[in-house]
Structure formats: structure tokens, C-alpha cells
Amino acid sequence: MAQSVAQPTTTPTAVPAKLPISAIVPWAVFFGILMLVLLYFVGAEQGATSVMSGSDVHEWVHDARHLLGFPCH
């Protein structure tokens, strides 16, 4: 009976591509501004600096306010 020996195979390893900082900065700024706007609407809307009249925004983000620790009552 013939004996066969398995030869180890080498597989190429994946190398992550390097992203230049100039490609990341615009997205980081965009998402940072977006997060600040969302934080404003959750935390401060319907206060002294209210942008929209009525209590619609307050009701939409009511539970998020309590979850994040903002008082609203």
C-alpha cells in the first residue's frame, strides 16, 4: 500500500489596507457634528434654546432623555 504524506500548504495572510488620515477626517467631522445635533435634540430641545415650537420633539425623544440622564419633568 502506498503511503501518501500531506504537504503543508501556505496560504497568504490578509493585510489590512492603510487609510490615509485625509480620508478619515471628513467623515469623523461629519459624524461628530451629527452626534452633537442629535445630543442637542435629545438633551436640550424644548428648553430656553428651543428650535421647534410645540412638544413634538420632546415626546419623540422622551425615553432617550431619561436613558441618558437628562431631566425633563
JSON list of C-alpha atoms in Angstrom, two decimals:
[
{"chain": "A", "resi": 1, "resn": "MET", "atom": "CA", "xyz": [0.00, 0.00, 0.00]},
{"chain": "A", "resi": 2, "resn": "ALA", "atom": "CA", "xyz": [1.35, 3.41, -0.87]},
{"chain": "A", "resi": 3, "resn": "GLN", "atom": "CA", "xyz": [1.84, 5.93, 1.87]},
{"chain": "A", "resi": 4, "resn": "SER", "atom": "CA", "xyz": [0.87, 9.49, 1.00]},
{"chain": "A", "resi": 5, "resn": "VAL", "atom": "CA", "xyz": [2.18, 12.36, 3.02]},
{"chain": "A", "resi": 6, "resn": "ALA", "atom": "CA", "xyz": [0.18, 15.58, 3.15]},
{"chain": "A", "resi": 7, "resn": "GLN", "atom": "CA", "xyz": [2.29, 18.55, 2.24]},
{"chain": "A", "resi": 8, "resn": "PRO", "atom": "CA", "xyz": [1.58, 21.66, 4.28]},
{"chain": "A", "resi": 9, "resn": "THR", "atom": "CA", "xyz": [0.25, 24.45, 2.16]},
{"chain": "A", "resi": 10, "resn": "THR", "atom": "CA", "xyz": [0.91, 28.06, 2.89]},
{"chain": "A", "resi": 11, "resn": "THR", "atom": "CA", "xyz": [-1.95, 30.44, 2.46]},
{"chain": "A", "resi": 12, "resn": "PRO", "atom": "CA", "xyz": [-1.31, 34.13, 2.04]},
{"chain": "A", "resi": 13, "resn": "THR", "atom": "CA", "xyz": [-2.32, 36.20, 5.04]},
{"chain": "A", "resi": 14, "resn": "ALA", "atom": "CA", "xyz": [-4.60, 39.16, 4.63]},
{"chain": "A", "resi": 15, "resn": "VAL", "atom": "CA", "xyz": [-3.01, 42.52, 5.21]},
{"chain": "A", "resi": 16, "resn": "PRO", "atom": "CA", "xyz": [-5.38, 45.41, 6.06]},
{"chain": "A", "resi": 17, "resn": "ALA", "atom": "CA", "xyz": [-5.20, 48.36, 3.74]},
{"chain": "A", "resi": 18, "resn": "LYS", "atom": "CA", "xyz": [-3.85, 51.56, 5.21]},
{"chain": "A", "resi": 19, "resn": "LEU", "atom": "CA", "xyz": [-6.24, 54.51, 5.12]},
{"chain": "A", "resi": 20, "resn": "PRO", "atom": "CA", "xyz": [-4.77, 57.98, 4.93]},
{"chain": "A", "resi": 21, "resn": "ILE", "atom": "CA", "xyz": [-5.86, 60.42, 7.62]},
{"chain": "A", "resi": 22, "resn": "SER", "atom": "CA", "xyz": [-7.14, 62.77, 4.92]},
{"chain": "A", "resi": 23, "resn": "ALA", "atom": "CA", "xyz": [-9.78, 60.16, 4.02]},
{"chain": "A", "resi": 24, "resn": "ILE", "atom": "CA", "xyz": [-10.93, 59.71, 7.61]},
{"chain": "A", "resi": 25, "resn": "VAL", "atom": "CA", "xyz": [-11.09, 63.33, 8.83]},
{"chain": "A", "resi": 26, "resn": "PRO", "atom": "CA", "xyz": [-14.11, 64.49, 6.77]},
{"chain": "A", "resi": 27, "resn": "TRP", "atom": "CA", "xyz": [-16.17, 61.50, 7.93]},
{"chain": "A", "resi": 28, "resn": "ALA", "atom": "CA", "xyz": [-15.11, 62.00, 11.54]},
{"chain": "A", "resi": 29, "resn": "VAL", "atom": "CA", "xyz": [-16.11, 65.68, 11.40]},
{"chain": "A", "resi": 30, "resn": "PHE", "atom": "CA", "xyz": [-19.44, 64.81, 9.75]},
{"chain": "A", "resi": 31, "resn": "PHE", "atom": "CA", "xyz": [-20.36, 62.18, 12.34]},
{"chain": "A", "resi": 32, "resn": "GLY", "atom": "CA", "xyz": [-19.14, 64.41, 15.18]},
{"chain": "A", "resi": 33, "resn": "ILE", "atom": "CA", "xyz": [-21.44, 67.23, 14.07]},
{"chain": "A", "resi": 34, "resn": "LEU", "atom": "CA", "xyz": [-24.29, 64.76, 13.57]},
{"chain": "A", "resi": 35, "resn": "MET", "atom": "CA", "xyz": [-23.82, 63.42, 17.11]},
{"chain": "A", "resi": 36, "resn": "LEU", "atom": "CA", "xyz": [-23.80, 66.95, 18.55]},
{"chain": "A", "resi": 37, "resn": "VAL", "atom": "CA", "xyz": [-27.06, 67.79, 16.74]},
{"chain": "A", "resi": 38, "resn": "LEU", "atom": "CA", "xyz": [-28.66, 64.57, 18.00]},
{"chain": "A", "resi": 39, "resn": "LEU", "atom": "CA", "xyz": [-27.42, 65.25, 21.51]},
{"chain": "A", "resi": 40, "resn": "TYR", "atom": "CA", "xyz": [-28.95, 68.73, 21.33]},
{"chain": "A", "resi": 41, "resn": "PHE", "atom": "CA", "xyz": [-32.34, 67.40, 20.25]},
{"chain": "A", "resi": 42, "resn": "VAL", "atom": "CA", "xyz": [-32.33, 64.70, 22.91]},
{"chain": "A", "resi": 43, "resn": "GLY", "atom": "CA", "xyz": [-30.98, 66.81, 25.74]},
{"chain": "A", "resi": 44, "resn": "ALA", "atom": "CA", "xyz": [-31.87, 70.45, 25.24]},
{"chain": "A", "resi": 45, "resn": "GLU", "atom": "CA", "xyz": [-34.73, 70.84, 22.79]},
{"chain": "A", "resi": 46, "resn": "GLN", "atom": "CA", "xyz": [-37.87, 72.38, 24.31]},
{"chain": "A", "resi": 47, "resn": "GLY", "atom": "CA", "xyz": [-35.76, 74.43, 26.66]},
{"chain": "A", "resi": 48, "resn": "ALA", "atom": "CA", "xyz": [-34.56, 78.02, 26.55]},
{"chain": "A", "resi": 49, "resn": "THR", "atom": "CA", "xyz": [-32.91, 77.45, 23.16]},
{"chain": "A", "resi": 50, "resn": "SER", "atom": "CA", "xyz": [-35.85, 75.71, 21.54]},
{"chain": "A", "resi": 51, "resn": "VAL", "atom": "CA", "xyz": [-35.64, 75.48, 17.75]},
{"chain": "A", "resi": 52, "resn": "MET", "atom": "CA", "xyz": [-39.06, 73.97, 17.14]},
{"chain": "A", "resi": 53, "resn": "SER", "atom": "CA", "xyz": [-42.29, 75.06, 18.77]},
{"chain": "A", "resi": 54, "resn": "GLY", "atom": "CA", "xyz": [-44.64, 72.65, 20.49]},
{"chain": "A", "resi": 55, "resn": "SER", "atom": "CA", "xyz": [-43.78, 69.46, 22.33]},
{"chain": "A", "resi": 56, "resn": "ASP", "atom": "CA", "xyz": [-43.45, 67.04, 19.42]},
{"chain": "A", "resi": 57, "resn": "VAL", "atom": "CA", "xyz": [-39.67, 66.71, 19.59]},
{"chain": "A", "resi": 58, "resn": "HIS", "atom": "CA", "xyz": [-39.86, 66.34, 23.37]},
{"chain": "A", "resi": 59, "resn": "GLU", "atom": "CA", "xyz": [-42.31, 63.46, 23.05]},
{"chain": "A", "resi": 60, "resn": "TRP", "atom": "CA", "xyz": [-40.29, 61.73, 20.32]},
{"chain": "A", "resi": 61, "resn": "VAL", "atom": "CA", "xyz": [-37.10, 61.66, 22.40]},
{"chain": "A", "resi": 62, "resn": "HIS", "atom": "CA", "xyz": [-38.67, 61.42, 25.85]},
{"chain": "A", "resi": 63, "resn": "ASP", "atom": "CA", "xyz": [-37.39, 57.94, 26.72]},
{"chain": "A", "resi": 64, "resn": "ALA", "atom": "CA", "xyz": [-33.94, 58.70, 25.31]},
{"chain": "A", "resi": 65, "resn": "ARG", "atom": "CA", "xyz": [-33.71, 61.69, 27.64]},
{"chain": "A", "resi": 66, "resn": "HIS", "atom": "CA", "xyz": [-34.33, 59.53, 30.67]},
{"chain": "A", "resi": 67, "resn": "LEU", "atom": "CA", "xyz": [-31.96, 56.83, 29.39]},
{"chain": "A", "resi": 68, "resn": "LEU", "atom": "CA", "xyz": [-29.15, 59.37, 29.01]},
{"chain": "A", "resi": 69, "resn": "GLY", "atom": "CA", "xyz": [-29.89, 61.02, 32.36]},
{"chain": "A", "resi": 70, "resn": "PHE", "atom": "CA", "xyz": [-31.37, 64.30, 31.16]},
{"chain": "A", "resi": 71, "resn": "PRO", "atom": "CA", "xyz": [-34.17, 65.61, 33.37]},
{"chain": "A", "resi": 72, "resn": "CYS", "atom": "CA", "xyz": [-37.32, 66.68, 31.57]},
{"chain": "A", "resi": 73, "resn": "HIS", "atom": "CA", "xyz": [-40.09, 66.75, 34.20]}
]
